[in-house]
Coordinates of C-alpha atoms in Angstrom, one line a residue:
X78 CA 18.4 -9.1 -24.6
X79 CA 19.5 -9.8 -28.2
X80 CA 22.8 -8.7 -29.6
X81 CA 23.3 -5.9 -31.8
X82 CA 23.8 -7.0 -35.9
X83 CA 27.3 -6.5 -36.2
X84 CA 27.7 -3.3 -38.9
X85 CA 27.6 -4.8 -42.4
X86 CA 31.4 -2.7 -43.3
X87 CA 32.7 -4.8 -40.4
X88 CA 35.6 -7.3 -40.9
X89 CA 35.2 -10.9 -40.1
X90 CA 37.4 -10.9 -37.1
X91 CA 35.3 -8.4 -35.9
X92 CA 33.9 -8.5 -32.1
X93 CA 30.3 -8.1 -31.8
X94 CA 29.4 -6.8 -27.9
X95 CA 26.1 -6.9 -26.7
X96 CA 24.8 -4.1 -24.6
X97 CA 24.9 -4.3 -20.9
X98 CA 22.4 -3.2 -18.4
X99 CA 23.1 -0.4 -16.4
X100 CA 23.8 -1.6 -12.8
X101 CA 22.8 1.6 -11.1
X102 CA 19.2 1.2 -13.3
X103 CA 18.6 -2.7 -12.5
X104 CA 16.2 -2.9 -9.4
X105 CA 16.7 -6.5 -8.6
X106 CA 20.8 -5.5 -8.6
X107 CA 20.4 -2.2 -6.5
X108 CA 17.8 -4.3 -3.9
X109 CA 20.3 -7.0 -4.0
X110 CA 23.1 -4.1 -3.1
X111 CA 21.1 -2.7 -0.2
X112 CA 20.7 -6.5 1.4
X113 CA 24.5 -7.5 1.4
X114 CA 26.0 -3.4 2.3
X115 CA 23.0 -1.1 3.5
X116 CA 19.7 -2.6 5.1
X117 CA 18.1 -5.6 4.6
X118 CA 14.7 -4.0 6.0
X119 CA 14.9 -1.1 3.8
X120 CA 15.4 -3.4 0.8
X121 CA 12.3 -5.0 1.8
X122 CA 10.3 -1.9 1.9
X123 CA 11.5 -1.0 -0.9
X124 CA 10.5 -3.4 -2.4
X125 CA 6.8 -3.6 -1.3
X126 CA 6.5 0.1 -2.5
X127 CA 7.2 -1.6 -6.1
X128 CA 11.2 -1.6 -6.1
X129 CA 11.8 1.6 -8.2
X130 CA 15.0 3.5 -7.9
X131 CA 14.7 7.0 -7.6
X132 CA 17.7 8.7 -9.8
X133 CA 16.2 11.7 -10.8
X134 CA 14.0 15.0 -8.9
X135 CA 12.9 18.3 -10.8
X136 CA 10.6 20.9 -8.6
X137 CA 7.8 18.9 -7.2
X138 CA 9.0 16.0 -9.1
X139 CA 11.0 12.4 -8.4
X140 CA 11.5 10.6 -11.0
X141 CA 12.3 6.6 -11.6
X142 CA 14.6 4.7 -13.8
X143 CA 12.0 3.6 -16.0
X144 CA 11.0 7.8 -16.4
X145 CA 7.8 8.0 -14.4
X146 CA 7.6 10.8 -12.5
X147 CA 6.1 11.0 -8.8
X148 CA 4.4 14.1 -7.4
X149 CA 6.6 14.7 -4.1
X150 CA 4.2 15.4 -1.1
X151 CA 6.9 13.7 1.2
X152 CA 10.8 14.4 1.5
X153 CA 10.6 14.9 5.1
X154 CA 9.8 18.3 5.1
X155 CA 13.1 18.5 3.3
X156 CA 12.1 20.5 -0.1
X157 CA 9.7 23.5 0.5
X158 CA 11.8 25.0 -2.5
X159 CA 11.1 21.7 -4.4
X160 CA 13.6 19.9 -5.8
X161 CA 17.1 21.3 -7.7
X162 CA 15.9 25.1 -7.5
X163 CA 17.8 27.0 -9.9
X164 CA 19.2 29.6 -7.5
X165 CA 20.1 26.8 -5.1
X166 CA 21.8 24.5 -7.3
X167 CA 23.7 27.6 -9.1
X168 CA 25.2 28.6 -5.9
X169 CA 26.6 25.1 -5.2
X170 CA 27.9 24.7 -8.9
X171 CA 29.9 28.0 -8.5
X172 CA 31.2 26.6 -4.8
X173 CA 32.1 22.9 -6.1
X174 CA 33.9 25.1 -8.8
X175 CA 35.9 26.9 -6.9
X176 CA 36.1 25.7 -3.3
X177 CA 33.8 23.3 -1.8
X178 CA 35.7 22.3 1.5
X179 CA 37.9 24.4 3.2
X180 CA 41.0 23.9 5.0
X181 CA 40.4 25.7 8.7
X182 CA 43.3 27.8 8.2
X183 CA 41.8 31.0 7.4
X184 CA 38.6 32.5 7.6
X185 CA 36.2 31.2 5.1
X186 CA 33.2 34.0 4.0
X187 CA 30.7 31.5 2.7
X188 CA 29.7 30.6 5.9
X189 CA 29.8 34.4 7.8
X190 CA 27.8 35.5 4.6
X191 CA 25.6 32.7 5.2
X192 CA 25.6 33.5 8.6
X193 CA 24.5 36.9 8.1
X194 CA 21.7 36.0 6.2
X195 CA 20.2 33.3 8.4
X196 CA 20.5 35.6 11.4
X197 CA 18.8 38.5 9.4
X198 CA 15.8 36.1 9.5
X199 CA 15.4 34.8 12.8
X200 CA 13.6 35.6 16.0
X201 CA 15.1 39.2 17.8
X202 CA 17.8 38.2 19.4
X203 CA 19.2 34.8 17.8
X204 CA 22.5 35.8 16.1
X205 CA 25.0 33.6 16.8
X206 CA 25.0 30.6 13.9
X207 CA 26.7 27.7 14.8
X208 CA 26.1 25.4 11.0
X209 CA 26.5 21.5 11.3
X210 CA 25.9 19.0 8.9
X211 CA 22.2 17.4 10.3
X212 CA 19.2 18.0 12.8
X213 CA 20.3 15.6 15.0
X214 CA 24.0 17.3 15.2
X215 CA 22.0 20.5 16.0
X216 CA 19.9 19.0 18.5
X217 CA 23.9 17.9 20.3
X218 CA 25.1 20.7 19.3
X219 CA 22.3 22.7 21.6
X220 CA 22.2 20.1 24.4
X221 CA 26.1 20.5 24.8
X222 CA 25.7 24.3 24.6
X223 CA 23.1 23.8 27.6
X224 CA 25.3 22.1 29.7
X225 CA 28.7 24.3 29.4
X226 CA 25.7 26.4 31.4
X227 CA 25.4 24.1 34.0
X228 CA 22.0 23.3 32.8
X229 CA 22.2 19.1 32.8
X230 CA 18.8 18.3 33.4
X231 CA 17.1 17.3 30.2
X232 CA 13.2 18.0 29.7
X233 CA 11.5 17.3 26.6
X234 CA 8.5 16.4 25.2
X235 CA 6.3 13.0 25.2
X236 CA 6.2 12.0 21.1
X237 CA 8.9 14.6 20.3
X238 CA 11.2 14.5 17.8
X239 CA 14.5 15.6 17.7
X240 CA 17.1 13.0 16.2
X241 CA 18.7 9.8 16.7
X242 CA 22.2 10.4 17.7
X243 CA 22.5 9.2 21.4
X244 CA 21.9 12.9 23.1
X245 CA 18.9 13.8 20.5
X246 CA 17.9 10.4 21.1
X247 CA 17.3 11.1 24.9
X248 CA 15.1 14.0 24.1
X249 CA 13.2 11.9 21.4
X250 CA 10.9 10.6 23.9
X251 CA 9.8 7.3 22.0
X252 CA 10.9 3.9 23.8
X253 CA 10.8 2.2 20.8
X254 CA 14.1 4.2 19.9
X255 CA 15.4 4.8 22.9
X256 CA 15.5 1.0 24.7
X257 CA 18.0 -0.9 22.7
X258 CA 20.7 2.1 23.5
X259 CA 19.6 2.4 27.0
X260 CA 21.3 3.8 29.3
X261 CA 20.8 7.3 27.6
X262 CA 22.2 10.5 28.9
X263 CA 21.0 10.5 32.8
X264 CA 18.8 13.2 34.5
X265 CA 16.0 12.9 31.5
X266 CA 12.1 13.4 31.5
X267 CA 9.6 13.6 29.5
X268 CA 6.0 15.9 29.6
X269 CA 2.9 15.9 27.6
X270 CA 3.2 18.2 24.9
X271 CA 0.9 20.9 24.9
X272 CA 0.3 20.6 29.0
X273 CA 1.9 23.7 31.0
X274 CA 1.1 22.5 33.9
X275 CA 3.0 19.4 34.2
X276 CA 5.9 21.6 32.7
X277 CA 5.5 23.9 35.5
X278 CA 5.8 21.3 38.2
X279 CA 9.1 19.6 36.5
X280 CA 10.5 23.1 36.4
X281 CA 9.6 23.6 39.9
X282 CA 11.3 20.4 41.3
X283 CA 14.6 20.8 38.8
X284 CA 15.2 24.8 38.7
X285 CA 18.3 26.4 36.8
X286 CA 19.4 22.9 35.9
X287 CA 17.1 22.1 33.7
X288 CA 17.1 22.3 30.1
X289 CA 13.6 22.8 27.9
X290 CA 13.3 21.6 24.2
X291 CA 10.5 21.6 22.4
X292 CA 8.6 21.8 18.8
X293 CA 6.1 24.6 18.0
X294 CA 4.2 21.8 16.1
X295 CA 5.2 17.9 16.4
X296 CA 6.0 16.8 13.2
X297 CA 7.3 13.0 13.4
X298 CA 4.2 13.2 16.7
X299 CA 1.8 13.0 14.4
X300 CA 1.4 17.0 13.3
X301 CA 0.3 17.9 16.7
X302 CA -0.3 21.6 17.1
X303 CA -0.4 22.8 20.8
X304 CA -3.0 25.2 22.3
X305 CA -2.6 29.1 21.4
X306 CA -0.1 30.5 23.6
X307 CA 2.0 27.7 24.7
X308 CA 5.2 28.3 23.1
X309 CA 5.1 31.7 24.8
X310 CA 4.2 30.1 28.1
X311 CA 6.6 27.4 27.7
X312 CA 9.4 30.6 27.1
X313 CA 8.1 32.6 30.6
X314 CA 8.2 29.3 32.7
X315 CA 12.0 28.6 31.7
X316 CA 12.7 32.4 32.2
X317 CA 10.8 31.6 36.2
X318 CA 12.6 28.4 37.3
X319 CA 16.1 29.9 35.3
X320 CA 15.6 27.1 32.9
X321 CA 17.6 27.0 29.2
X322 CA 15.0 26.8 26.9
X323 CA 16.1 24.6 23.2
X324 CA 13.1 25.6 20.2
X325 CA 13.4 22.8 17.8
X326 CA 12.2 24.4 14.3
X327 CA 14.2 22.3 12.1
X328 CA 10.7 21.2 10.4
X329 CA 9.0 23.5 11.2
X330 CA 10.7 26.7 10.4
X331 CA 11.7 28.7 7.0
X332 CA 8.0 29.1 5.9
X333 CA 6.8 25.2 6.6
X334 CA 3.7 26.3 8.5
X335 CA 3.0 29.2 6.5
X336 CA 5.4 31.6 8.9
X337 CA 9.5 32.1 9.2
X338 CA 9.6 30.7 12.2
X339 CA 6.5 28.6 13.8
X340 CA 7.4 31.0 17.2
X341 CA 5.8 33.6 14.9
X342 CA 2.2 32.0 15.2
X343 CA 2.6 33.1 19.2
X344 CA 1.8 36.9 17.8
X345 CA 2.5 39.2 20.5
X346 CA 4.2 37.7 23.1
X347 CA 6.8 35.3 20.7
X348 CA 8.8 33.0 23.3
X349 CA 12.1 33.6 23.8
X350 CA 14.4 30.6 23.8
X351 CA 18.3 30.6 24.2
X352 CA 18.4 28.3 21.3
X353 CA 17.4 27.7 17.8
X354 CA 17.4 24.4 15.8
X355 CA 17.1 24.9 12.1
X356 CA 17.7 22.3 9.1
X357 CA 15.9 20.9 6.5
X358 CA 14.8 23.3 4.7
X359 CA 18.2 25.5 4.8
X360 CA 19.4 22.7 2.6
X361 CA 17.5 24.1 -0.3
X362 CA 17.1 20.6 -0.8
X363 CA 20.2 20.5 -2.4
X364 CA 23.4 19.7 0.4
X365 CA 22.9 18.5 3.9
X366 CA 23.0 21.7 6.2
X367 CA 21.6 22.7 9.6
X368 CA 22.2 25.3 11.9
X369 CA 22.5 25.9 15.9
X370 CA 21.1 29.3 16.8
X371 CA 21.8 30.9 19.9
X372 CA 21.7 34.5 22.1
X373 CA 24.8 36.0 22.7
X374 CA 24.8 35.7 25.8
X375 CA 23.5 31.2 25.7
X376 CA 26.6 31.3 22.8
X377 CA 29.4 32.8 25.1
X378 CA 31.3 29.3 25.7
X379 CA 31.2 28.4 22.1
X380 CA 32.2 32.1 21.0
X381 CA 35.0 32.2 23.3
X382 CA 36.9 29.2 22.4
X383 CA 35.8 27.7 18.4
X384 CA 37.6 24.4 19.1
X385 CA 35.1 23.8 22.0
X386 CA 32.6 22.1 19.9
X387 CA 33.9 21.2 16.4
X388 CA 33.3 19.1 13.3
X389 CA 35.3 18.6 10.4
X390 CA 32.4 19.0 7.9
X391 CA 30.8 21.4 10.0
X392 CA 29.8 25.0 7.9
X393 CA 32.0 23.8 4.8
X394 CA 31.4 26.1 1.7
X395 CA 29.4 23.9 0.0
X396 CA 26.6 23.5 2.9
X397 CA 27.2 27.5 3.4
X398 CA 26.3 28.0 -0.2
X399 CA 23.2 26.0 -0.4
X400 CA 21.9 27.8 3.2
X401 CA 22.8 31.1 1.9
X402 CA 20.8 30.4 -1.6
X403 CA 18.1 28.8 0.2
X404 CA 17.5 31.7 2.6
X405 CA 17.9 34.3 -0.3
X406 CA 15.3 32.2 -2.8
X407 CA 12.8 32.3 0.3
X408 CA 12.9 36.0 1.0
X409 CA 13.4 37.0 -3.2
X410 CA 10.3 34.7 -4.0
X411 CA 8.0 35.3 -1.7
X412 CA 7.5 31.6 -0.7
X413 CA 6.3 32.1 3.0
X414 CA 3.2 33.7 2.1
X415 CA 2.6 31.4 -0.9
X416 CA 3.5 28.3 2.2
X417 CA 0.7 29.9 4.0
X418 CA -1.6 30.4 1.0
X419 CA -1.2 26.8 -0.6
X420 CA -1.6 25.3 2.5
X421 CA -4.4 27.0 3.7
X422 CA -6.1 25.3 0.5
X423 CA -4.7 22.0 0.7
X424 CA -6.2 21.8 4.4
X425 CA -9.6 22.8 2.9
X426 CA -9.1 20.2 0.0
X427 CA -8.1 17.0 2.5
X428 CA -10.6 17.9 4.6
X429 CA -13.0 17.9 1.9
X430 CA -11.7 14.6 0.5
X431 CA -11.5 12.9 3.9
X432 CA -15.3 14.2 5.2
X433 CA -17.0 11.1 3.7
X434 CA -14.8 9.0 6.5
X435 CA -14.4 11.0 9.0
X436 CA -15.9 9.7 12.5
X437 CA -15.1 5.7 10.6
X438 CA -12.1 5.6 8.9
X439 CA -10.5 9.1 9.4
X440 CA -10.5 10.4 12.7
X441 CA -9.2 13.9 12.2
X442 CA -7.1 16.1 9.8
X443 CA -5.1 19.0 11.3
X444 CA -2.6 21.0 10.1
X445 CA -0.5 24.4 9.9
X446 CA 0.8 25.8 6.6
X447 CA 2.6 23.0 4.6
X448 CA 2.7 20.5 7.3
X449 CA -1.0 18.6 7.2
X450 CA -1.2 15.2 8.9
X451 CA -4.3 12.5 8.3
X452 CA -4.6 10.6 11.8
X453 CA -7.1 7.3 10.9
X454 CA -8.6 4.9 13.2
X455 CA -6.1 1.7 12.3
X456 CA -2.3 1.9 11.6
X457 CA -3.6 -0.4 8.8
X458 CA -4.8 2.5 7.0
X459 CA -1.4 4.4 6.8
X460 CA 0.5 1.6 4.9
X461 CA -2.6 1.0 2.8
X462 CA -2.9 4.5 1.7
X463 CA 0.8 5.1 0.8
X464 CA 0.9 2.3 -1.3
X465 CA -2.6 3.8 -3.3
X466 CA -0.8 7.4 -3.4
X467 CA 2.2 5.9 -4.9
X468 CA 0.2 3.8 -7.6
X469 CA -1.4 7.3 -8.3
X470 CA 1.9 8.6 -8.6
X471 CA 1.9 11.2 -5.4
X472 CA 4.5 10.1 -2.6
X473 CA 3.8 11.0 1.0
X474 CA 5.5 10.0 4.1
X475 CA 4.1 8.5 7.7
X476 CA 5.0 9.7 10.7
X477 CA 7.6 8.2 13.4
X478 CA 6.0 8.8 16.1
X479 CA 2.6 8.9 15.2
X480 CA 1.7 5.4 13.2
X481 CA -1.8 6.2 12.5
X482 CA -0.8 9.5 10.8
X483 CA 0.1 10.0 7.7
X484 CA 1.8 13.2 6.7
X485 CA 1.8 15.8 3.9
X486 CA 5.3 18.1 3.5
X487 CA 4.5 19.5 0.2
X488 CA 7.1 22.1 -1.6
X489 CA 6.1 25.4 -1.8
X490 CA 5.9 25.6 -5.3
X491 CA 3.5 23.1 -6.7
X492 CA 0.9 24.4 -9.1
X493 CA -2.5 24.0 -10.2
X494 CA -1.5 20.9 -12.3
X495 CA -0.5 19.2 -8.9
X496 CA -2.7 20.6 -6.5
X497 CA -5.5 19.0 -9.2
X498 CA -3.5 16.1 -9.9
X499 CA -3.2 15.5 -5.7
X500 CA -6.4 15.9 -4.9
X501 CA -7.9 13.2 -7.4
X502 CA -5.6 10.9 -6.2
X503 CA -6.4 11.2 -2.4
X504 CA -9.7 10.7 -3.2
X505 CA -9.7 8.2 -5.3
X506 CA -7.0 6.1 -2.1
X507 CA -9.0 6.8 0.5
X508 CA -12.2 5.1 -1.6
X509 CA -10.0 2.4 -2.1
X510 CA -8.6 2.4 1.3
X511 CA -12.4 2.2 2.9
X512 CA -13.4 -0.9 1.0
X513 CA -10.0 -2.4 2.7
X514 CA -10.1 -1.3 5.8
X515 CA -12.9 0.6 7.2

C-alpha cells in the first residue's frame, strides 16, 4: 500500500500518514485472532470455506468484507424473519434506548408483554413463560422443572438434539458429544426416534419417574420426520406410565415447518406435553432469546418461589423486545402460511434438482415446511457440496447429527430473485459434486 501525496498547501514539517488497514476487515489478522483467543479448528474451517469475514446481513442476505453478498439458506434455523427485520430491530433500538437490562427490583413489563404474546400463540394450555438466554438453557431449564416433580429419569431420543450444556447434553444422544464429559446426569436412555413401541416398554419399566423429550422433526438428526401420529402417541403414553413429557420445538416451532408449532401437524389429537422449548426463531434473529413453556400445573415449583431457577440475563428487556417483535412480525405478516407455501415449493425444486442422482449420489430428500434436508450416500458429498454452494454464493449448513445430510433453513421471506438464484446454484453443485464423488 502506497502513501497518500501529502496535500500540495502543506508545510514542510508536515507529517504524511499512510492509511492503515482495518483490523476487523483483514482475514489473515481476524484468522490469526481466532487461533491464539477462540478456536484453532474454527479458524481452520474458516479458512477452507475461503476465510471471509462476515460483518454485515440484510433479509436473506450475509454479506463479506470485500461486499459480496451470500444468499442465507443456513443460520441454524435462526432467521425465518431474515436477517435485521425492520420491526425487530426497531423494537430493540427503542429498548437499548431506554432500558436494555434491568435491575430485578421491580417488575419489568417487557418481558410479561412478551410473555403475553408468546403464550397467545402456543398450544392450549402452555401459559406459563419462563425466557432464558439459549436452547440449551431451555432444555436445563425443562429438565430441572422435571425433577422438582420427582420425575429423574431422563428418556430421549437416539440422534436428538437438544444442546450441549452438561444436562441437554445427556438428552443429546450422540456419543461423540457426550464421551469426553462422561459421567453425564445418571438414570439416562435413549430410544429410536419414531418407534412407540420401544418408548412404551421404557415407560413401562421406569413409570412416574420418567421424563420424555422429544422433537416433532429432528433437525441436527438429519431432518427426520416421524410417522403420522407419533407426537400424539408419544403425549398418551407419558399421560399412561405418569411420565413428564419435554416437546423440544426450538427449531422447529414459530412457522419453521410451515405450522406454529410442529405439534400442529398431529391435527386432531395434538399431544399434550408439560413442557415447551422454544428459541431460535423468537430471536427475530436479532438478540439471543429462548423460552421455557410450561402448564400451570408442570410450572407450580417455579411460580411459587422465582429465585428457584434464576439467571442474571435471563428475560432482560432487550431479549423481551426482540421475542415480543418477533412474535408480532409473524402473526402481522402472515409468515406461517408463506413458511408453508415457500417450502412446499423449494421441496418440489430440490427434488427436481436432485432426481438426476437420486438412487447414486442422493439417497433421499425429505422435508417439512422450511426445514428440507439432502441425505447422500458419502459424508464426502456434504463438505463437497457446501463449498460449491458457497462459490455460488448460497450458504447452507450440515447437520450434527446426521453427516450425510445437508440441511436447508431458509427465511421466510426470500423472493423469486432467490428462490431462482438458489435453484441454479444447487444444480449446477450437485453436477459438480457427481463428477467428484459419485
Amino acid at each position: 500500500m502506497t502513501a497518500a501525496p501529502a496535500p500540495a498547501t502543506a508545510p514542510a514539517t508536515a507529517r504524511v500518514v499512510a492509511p492503515v488497514a482495518d483490523p476487523a476487515t483483514d482475514r489473515a489478522h481476524i484468522a490469526r485472532l481466532y487461533r491464539e483467543h477462540l478456536s484453532s479448528g474454527r479458524s481452520v474451517l474458516g479458512t477452507v470455506l475461503g476465510g471471509m469475514l462476515e460483518t454485515a446481513s440484510d433479509g436473506p442476505w450475509v454479506f463479506t468484507e470485500d461486499g459480496r453478498r451470500y444468499l442465507d439458506f443456513g443460520g441454524y434455523g435462526v432467521f425465518i424473519l431474515g436477517h435485521r427485520h425492520p420491526h425487530v430491530t426497531a423494537a430493540v433500538h427503542r429498548q437499548v434506548d431506554t432500558h436494555p437490562l434491568a435491575g430485578r427490583v421491580f417488575l419489568e413489563p417487557v418481558a410479561a408483554l412478551a410473555a403475553q404474546a408468546l403464550a397467545a400463540r402456543t398450544p392450549a394450555g402452555l401459559d406459563r413463560v419462563h425466557f432464558v438466554n439459549s436452547g440449551a438453557e431451555a432444555t436445563e431449564a425443562g429438565l430441572k422443572l422435571a425433577r422438582a416433580h420427582g420425575h429423574t429419569a431422563l428418556v430421549s431420543t437416539t440422534d436428538g438434539y437438544h444442546g450441549k450444556t452438561l444436562g441437554a447434553l445427556t438428552a443429546t444422544a450422540n456419543p461423540k458429544y457426550q464421551e469426553p464429559f462422561q459421567p453425564l446426569l445418571p438414570d439416562s436412555t435413549a430410544v429410536p426416534y419414531g418407534d412407540t413401541a420401544a418408548l412404551a416398554a421404557t415407560l413401562a419399566d421406569l413409570g412416574r419417574r420418567a421424563c420424555v423429550i422429544v422433537e416433532p422433526v429432528q433437525g441436527e438428526g438429519g431432518v427426520r420426520i416421524p410417522p403420522p401420529g407419533y407426537l400424539a402417541e408419544v403425549s398418551r403414553l407419558c399421560r399412561t406410565y405418569g411420565a413428564f413429557l419435554i416437546v423440544d420445538e426450538i427449531q422447529t416451532g414459530l412457522g419453521r415447518l410451515g405450522s406454529w408449532w410442529g405439534m400442529d401437524a398431529e391435527g386432531a389429537e395434538p399431544a399434550q406435553p408439560d413442557v415447551l422449548l422454544v428459541g431460535k426463531g423468537l430471536s427475530g434473529g436479532v438478540v439471543p432469546v429462548a423460552a421455557m413453556v410450561a402448564t400451570a400445573a408442570a410450572y407450580g415449583p417455579f411460580s411459587r418461589d422465582p429465585y428457584l431457577h434464576t439467571s442474571t440475563f435471563g428475560a432482560s428487556p432487550i431479549a423481551c423486545a426482540a421475542a415480543l417483535a418477533a412474535v408480532e412480525a409473524l402473526d402481522r405478516e402472515d409468515v406461517v402460511p408463506r413458511a408453508k407455501a415457500l417450502g412446499e415449493r423449494l421441496l418440489v425444486g430440490v427434488r427436481a434438482a436432485c432426481a438426476p442422482y437420486t438412487g447414486g449420489l442422493v439417497q433421499e430428500v425429505r422435508g417439512r415446511g422450511l426445514l428440507i434436508g439432502l441425505e447422500f450416500t458419502e459424508e464426502q458429498a456434504v463438505g463437497e457440496l457446501i463449498l460449491e454452494l458457497v462459490g455460488r454464493g448460497v450458504l447452507v449448513n450440515h447437520s450434527l447429527n446426521a453427516t450425510r445430510v445437508l440441511r436447508l433453513t431458509p427465511p421466510a421471506i426470500v423472493g423469486e430473485e432467490e428462490v431462482r438464484l438458489f435453484f441454479g446454484a444447487l444444480t449446477e453443485a450437485l453436477r459438480i459434486v457427481a463428477k467428484h464423488v459419485g
